[in-house]
PDB file of C-alpha atoms in Angstrom:
ATOM      1  CA  MET A   1     -40.254  22.484  36.906  1.00 44.00           C
ATOM      2  CA  ARG A   2     -39.863  24.757  39.869  1.00 42.00           C
ATOM      3  CA  ARG A   3     -38.948  28.400  40.100  1.00 39.00           C
ATOM      4  CA  GLY A   4     -35.971  29.429  42.157  1.00 43.00           C
ATOM      5  CA  ARG A   5     -32.634  31.160  42.304  1.00 39.00           C
ATOM      6  CA  PRO A   6     -30.235  30.888  39.390  1.00 45.00           C
ATOM      7  CA  GLY A   7     -27.430  28.381  39.552  1.00 45.00           C
ATOM      8  CA  ALA A   8     -27.045  24.699  40.138  1.00 45.00           C
ATOM      9  CA  PRO A   9     -30.046  22.869  41.579  1.00 47.00           C
ATOM     10  CA  PRO A  10     -29.791  21.565  45.147  1.00 44.00           C
ATOM     11  CA  ARG A  11     -28.176  18.134  45.555  1.00 42.00           C
ATOM     12  CA  GLY A  12     -30.459  15.227  44.848  1.00 44.00           C
ATOM     13  CA  THR A  13     -32.746  17.121  42.454  1.00 42.00           C
ATOM     14  CA  ALA A  14     -32.783  16.781  38.715  1.00 46.00           C
ATOM     15  CA  GLU A  15     -35.123  19.711  38.162  1.00 46.00           C
ATOM     16  CA  ARG A  16     -34.001  22.871  36.474  1.00 45.00           C
ATOM     17  CA  THR A  17     -34.968  26.268  37.819  1.00 45.00           C
ATOM     18  CA  LEU A  18     -36.510  28.977  35.676  1.00 43.00           C
ATOM     19  CA  THR A  19     -34.993  32.399  36.163  1.00 42.00           C
ATOM     20  CA  SER A  20     -35.311  35.779  34.545  1.00 39.00           C
ATOM     21  CA  VAL A  21     -32.717  36.936  32.078  1.00 44.00           C
ATOM     22  CA  GLY A  22     -30.569  39.528  33.818  1.00 44.00           C
ATOM     23  CA  THR A  23     -28.613  42.370  32.358  1.00 41.00           C
ATOM     24  CA  GLY A  24     -25.428  41.202  34.033  1.00 43.00           C
ATOM     25  CA  GLY A  25     -24.964  44.376  36.086  1.00 43.00           C
ATOM     26  CA  GLU A  26     -27.290  44.021  39.062  1.00 42.00           C
ATOM     27  CA  ALA A  27     -27.261  40.224  39.099  1.00 42.00           C
ATOM     28  CA  GLY A  28     -23.461  40.087  39.048  1.00 42.00           C
ATOM     29  CA  ARG A  29     -23.187  42.723  41.782  1.00 41.00           C
ATOM     30  CA  ALA A  30     -25.660  40.877  44.019  1.00 41.00           C
ATOM     31  CA  ARG A  31     -23.724  37.631  43.571  1.00 40.00           C
ATOM     32  CA  ARG A  32     -20.464  39.308  44.572  1.00 40.00           C
ATOM     33  CA  GLU A  33     -22.055  40.992  47.597  1.00 43.00           C
ATOM     34  CA  ASP A  34     -23.531  37.750  48.951  1.00 44.00           C
ATOM     35  CA  GLY A  35     -20.115  36.091  48.891  1.00 45.00           C
ATOM     36  CA  ALA A  36     -20.654  33.843  45.890  1.00 48.00           C
ATOM     37  CA  GLY A  37     -17.760  35.522  44.088  1.00 47.00           C
ATOM     38  CA  ARG A  38     -15.195  35.126  46.942  1.00 53.00           C
ATOM     39  CA  GLY A  39     -12.220  33.037  45.977  1.00 58.00           C
ATOM     40  CA  ALA A  40     -13.370  32.747  42.367  1.00 57.00           C
ATOM     41  CA  THR A  41     -10.820  33.036  39.636  1.00 61.00           C
ATOM     42  CA  PRO A  42     -11.276  35.680  36.931  1.00 60.00           C
ATOM     43  CA  ARG A  43     -12.261  32.855  34.547  1.00 57.00           C
ATOM     44  CA  ASP A  44     -14.953  31.624  36.995  1.00 56.00           C
ATOM     45  CA  GLN A  45     -16.305  35.158  37.272  1.00 59.00           C
ATOM     46  CA  ALA A  46     -16.385  35.553  33.471  1.00 53.00           C
ATOM     47  CA  VAL A  47     -18.337  32.299  33.143  1.00 52.00           C
ATOM     48  CA  ALA A  48     -20.752  33.404  35.884  1.00 53.00           C
ATOM     49  CA  ASP A  49     -21.257  36.825  34.271  1.00 55.00           C
ATOM     50  CA  ARG A  50     -21.869  35.205  30.863  1.00 54.00           C
ATOM     51  CA  ARG A  51     -24.690  33.097  32.361  1.00 55.00           C
ATOM     52  CA  ASP A  52     -26.550  36.279  33.292  1.00 63.00           C
ATOM     53  CA  VAL A  53     -26.338  37.852  29.831  1.00 85.00           C
ATOM     54  CA  SER A  54     -28.947  36.983  27.255  1.00 90.00           C
ATOM     55  CA  ARG A  55     -27.915  35.714  23.841  1.00 95.00           C
ATOM     56  CA  LEU A  56     -29.545  35.373  20.446  1.00 94.00           C
ATOM     57  CA  TRP A  57     -30.740  31.933  19.346  1.00 96.00           C
ATOM     58  CA  HIS A  58     -31.948  30.979  15.866  1.00 94.00           C
ATOM     59  CA  VAL A  59     -35.121  28.917  16.176  1.00 95.00           C
ATOM     60  CA  THR A  60     -36.703  26.694  13.535  1.00 94.00           C
ATOM     61  CA  LEU A  61     -40.094  25.324  14.571  1.00 96.00           C
ATOM     62  CA  ASN A  62     -41.893  22.709  12.462  1.00 97.00           C
ATOM     63  CA  VAL A  63     -45.600  22.000  12.918  1.00 98.00           C
ATOM     64  CA  SER A  64     -47.856  19.502  11.188  1.00 98.00           C
ATOM     65  CA  GLY A  65     -51.376  18.155  11.299  1.00 97.00           C
ATOM     66  CA  ALA A  66     -54.645  17.680   9.427  1.00 97.00           C
ATOM     67  CA  GLU A  67     -55.049  19.542   6.166  1.00 97.00           C
ATOM     68  CA  ALA A  68     -56.359  23.102   6.346  1.00 97.00           C
ATOM     69  CA  PRO A  69     -57.222  25.565   3.562  1.00 97.00           C
ATOM     70  CA  LEU A  70     -54.066  27.314   2.337  1.00 96.00           C
ATOM     71  CA  GLN A  71     -55.661  30.762   2.619  1.00 96.00           C
ATOM     72  CA  GLU A  72     -56.441  30.167   6.308  1.00 96.00           C
ATOM     73  CA  VAL A  73     -52.929  28.855   7.004  1.00 96.00           C
ATOM     74  CA  ARG A  74     -51.380  31.890   5.308  1.00 95.00           C
ATOM     75  CA  ARG A  75     -53.652  34.328   7.172  1.00 96.00           C
ATOM     76  CA  ALA A  76     -52.889  32.622  10.500  1.00 95.00           C
ATOM     77  CA  LEU A  77     -49.119  32.732   9.924  1.00 94.00           C
ATOM     78  CA  GLU A  78     -49.305  36.389   8.913  1.00 93.00           C
ATOM     79  CA  GLN A  79     -51.192  37.107  12.139  1.00 93.00           C
ATOM     80  CA  LEU A  80     -48.558  35.154  14.099  1.00 92.00           C
ATOM     81  CA  ALA A  81     -45.848  37.279  12.444  1.00 90.00           C
ATOM     82  CA  HIS A  82     -47.757  40.391  13.504  1.00 89.00           C
ATOM     83  CA  ASP A  83     -48.171  39.106  17.090  1.00 87.00           C
ATOM     84  CA  HIS A  84     -44.562  37.878  17.333  1.00 81.00           C
ATOM     85  CA  PRO A  85     -42.509  40.679  15.725  1.00 76.00           C
ATOM     86  CA  PHE A  86     -39.224  38.755  15.683  1.00 78.00           C
ATOM     87  CA  LEU A  87     -40.586  36.180  13.231  1.00 76.00           C
ATOM     88  CA  LEU A  88     -38.281  36.078  10.223  1.00 80.00           C
ATOM     89  CA  THR A  89     -39.958  33.778   7.785  1.00 87.00           C
ATOM     90  CA  SER A  90     -42.612  31.095   7.538  1.00 90.00           C
ATOM     91  CA  ARG A  91     -43.095  28.462   4.887  1.00 93.00           C
ATOM     92  CA  TYR A  92     -46.341  26.561   4.728  1.00 95.00           C
ATOM     93  CA  ALA A  93     -48.406  23.935   2.965  1.00 96.00           C
ATOM     94  CA  ASN A  94     -51.920  22.759   3.749  1.00 96.00           C
ATOM     95  CA  ASP A  95     -50.696  20.209   6.332  1.00 97.00           C
ATOM     96  CA  HIS A  96     -47.402  21.576   7.709  1.00 97.00           C
ATOM     97  CA  ALA A  97     -45.389  24.734   8.266  1.00 96.00           C
ATOM     98  CA  GLU A  98     -41.918  25.881   9.237  1.00 95.00           C
ATOM     99  CA  ILE A  99     -41.369  29.025  11.292  1.00 94.00           C
ATOM    100  CA  ARG A 100     -37.949  30.625  11.689  1.00 93.00           C
ATOM    101  CA  TYR A 101     -37.053  33.484  14.003  1.00 92.00           C
ATOM    102  CA  TRP A 102     -34.505  34.855  16.459  1.00 92.00           C
ATOM    103  CA  GLU A 103     -35.123  34.500  20.185  1.00 94.00           C
ATOM    104  CA  GLU A 104     -33.274  36.317  22.951  1.00 94.00           C
ATOM    105  CA  ALA A 105     -32.730  34.103  25.982  1.00 96.00           C
ATOM    106  CA  ARG A 106     -30.195  33.325  28.687  1.00 96.00           C
ATOM    107  CA  ASP A 107     -29.485  29.815  27.411  1.00 96.00           C
ATOM    108  CA  LEU A 108     -30.653  27.126  25.029  1.00 96.00           C
ATOM    109  CA  HIS A 109     -33.097  25.668  27.542  1.00 97.00           C
ATOM    110  CA  ASP A 110     -34.924  28.976  27.925  1.00 97.00           C
ATOM    111  CA  ALA A 111     -34.988  29.605  24.156  1.00 96.00           C
ATOM    112  CA  ALA A 112     -36.360  26.107  23.516  1.00 97.00           C
ATOM    113  CA  ALA A 113     -38.998  26.470  26.232  1.00 97.00           C
ATOM    114  CA  VAL A 114     -40.259  29.709  24.683  1.00 94.00           C
ATOM    115  CA  ALA A 115     -40.248  28.121  21.216  1.00 95.00           C
ATOM    116  CA  LEU A 116     -42.229  25.116  22.406  1.00 95.00           C
ATOM    117  CA  ARG A 117     -44.900  27.420  23.857  1.00 95.00           C
ATOM    118  CA  LEU A 118     -45.116  29.710  20.800  1.00 92.00           C
ATOM    119  CA  TRP A 119     -47.612  27.698  18.732  1.00 93.00           C
ATOM    120  CA  GLY A 120     -49.941  26.882  21.634  1.00 92.00           C
ATOM    121  CA  GLU A 121     -49.929  30.372  23.132  1.00 92.00           C
ATOM    122  CA  HIS A 122     -50.820  31.996  19.807  1.00 92.00           C
ATOM    123  CA  ARG A 123     -53.183  29.262  18.605  1.00 92.00           C
ATOM    124  CA  SER A 124     -56.386  31.118  19.531  1.00 91.00           C
ATOM    125  CA  SER A 125     -55.243  34.736  19.006  1.00 92.00           C
ATOM    126  CA  ALA A 126     -53.840  34.043  15.518  1.00 93.00           C
ATOM    127  CA  ARG A 127     -56.406  31.294  14.785  1.00 94.00           C
ATOM    128  CA  LEU A 128     -53.620  28.845  13.953  1.00 95.00           C
ATOM    129  CA  PRO A 129     -54.508  25.345  12.743  1.00 96.00           C
ATOM    130  CA  PRO A 130     -54.685  22.716  15.513  1.00 95.00           C
ATOM    131  CA  TRP A 131     -51.345  21.240  14.489  1.00 97.00           C
ATOM    132  CA  GLU A 132     -48.687  19.800  16.748  1.00 97.00           C
ATOM    133  CA  ILE A 133     -45.015  20.646  16.966  1.00 97.00           C
ATOM    134  CA  VAL A 134     -43.056  17.937  15.156  1.00 98.00           C
ATOM    135  CA  GLY A 135     -39.605  19.512  15.043  1.00 97.00           C
ATOM    136  CA  LEU A 136     -37.504  22.094  16.828  1.00 97.00           C
ATOM    137  CA  GLU A 137     -33.967  23.311  16.237  1.00 96.00           C
ATOM    138  CA  VAL A 138     -32.358  25.972  18.419  1.00 97.00           C
ATOM    139  CA  ILE A 139     -28.802  27.058  17.649  1.00 95.00           C
ATOM    140  CA  ASP A 140     -26.738  29.962  18.887  1.00 95.00           C
ATOM    141  CA  ARG A 141     -25.920  32.915  16.677  1.00 94.00           C
ATOM    142  CA  GLU A 142     -22.307  31.880  16.100  1.00 94.00           C
ATOM    143  CA  THR A 143     -23.299  28.372  14.995  1.00 93.00           C
ATOM    144  CA  TYR A 144     -25.964  29.766  12.661  1.00 91.00           C
ATOM    145  CA  HIS A 145     -23.499  32.105  10.961  1.00 91.00           C
ATOM    146  CA  GLN A 146     -20.817  29.403  10.783  1.00 92.00           C
ATOM    147  CA  ARG A 147     -23.254  26.989   9.090  1.00 89.00           C
ATOM    148  CA  VAL A 148     -24.358  29.628   6.585  1.00 87.00           C
ATOM    149  CA  ALA A 149     -20.739  30.578   5.812  1.00 89.00           C
ATOM    150  CA  GLU A 150     -19.819  26.925   5.242  1.00 90.00           C
ATOM    151  CA  GLY A 151     -22.860  26.435   3.011  1.00 87.00           C
ATOM    152  CA  TYR A 152     -24.436  23.527   4.872  1.00 79.00           C
ATOM    153  CA  GLY A 153     -26.706  25.219   7.395  1.00 69.00           C
ATOM    154  CA  PRO A 154     -30.155  26.668   7.013  1.00 62.00           C
ATOM    155  CA  PRO A 155     -30.175  29.207   4.219  1.00 61.00           C
ATOM    156  CA  PRO A 156     -30.430  32.830   5.321  1.00 57.00           C
ATOM    157  CA  ALA A 157     -34.007  33.697   6.193  1.00 52.00           C
ATOM    158  CA  SER A 158     -34.862  35.605   3.063  1.00 53.00           C
ATOM    159  CA  PRO A 159     -37.144  36.587   1.716  1.00 61.00           C
ATOM    160  CA  VAL A 160     -38.632  37.627   5.011  1.00 73.00           C
ATOM    161  CA  GLY A 161     -42.328  36.939   5.377  1.00 79.00           C
ATOM    162  CA  VAL A 162     -44.869  34.162   4.903  1.00 84.00           C
ATOM    163  CA  HIS A 163     -44.415  32.000   1.796  1.00 79.00           C
ATOM    164  CA  PRO A 164     -45.791  28.713   0.448  1.00 84.00           C
ATOM    165  CA  TYR A 165     -43.388  25.772   0.073  1.00 83.00           C
TER     166      TYR A 165
END
């Protein structure tokens, strides 16, 4: 991946650019001043402004690997919850765990990228087991609430905290 300006990648490239999440104010103003907003319909401008605003994404991360003592797994997940304050709930066994939390990101790609780095980046600080990520689900807030309301989505993350399966 390469870093660059927000928007569509140049022709002939399949790479996606990583950009910072903007507040919508400054980024939108800069886009209008450089001429990118000229001739755009109000709908086009609304879509462009929405791209700059971060959203909430519900993340479910599943990890698995060789068996580890339950006490160590629990302690590691509690430390991860301390290090990553937006962690809602974790369920664990001696060879796998599920972590659920809310992530603020510009789009699904950014939320998924952060989620995929979570376990590895906290592995040494939280002394997490050397497990690998075996599952990832990232859904927007509206989809999460719709699934819960219809009774077929992930159950609400309660009780909050670290719990055995």
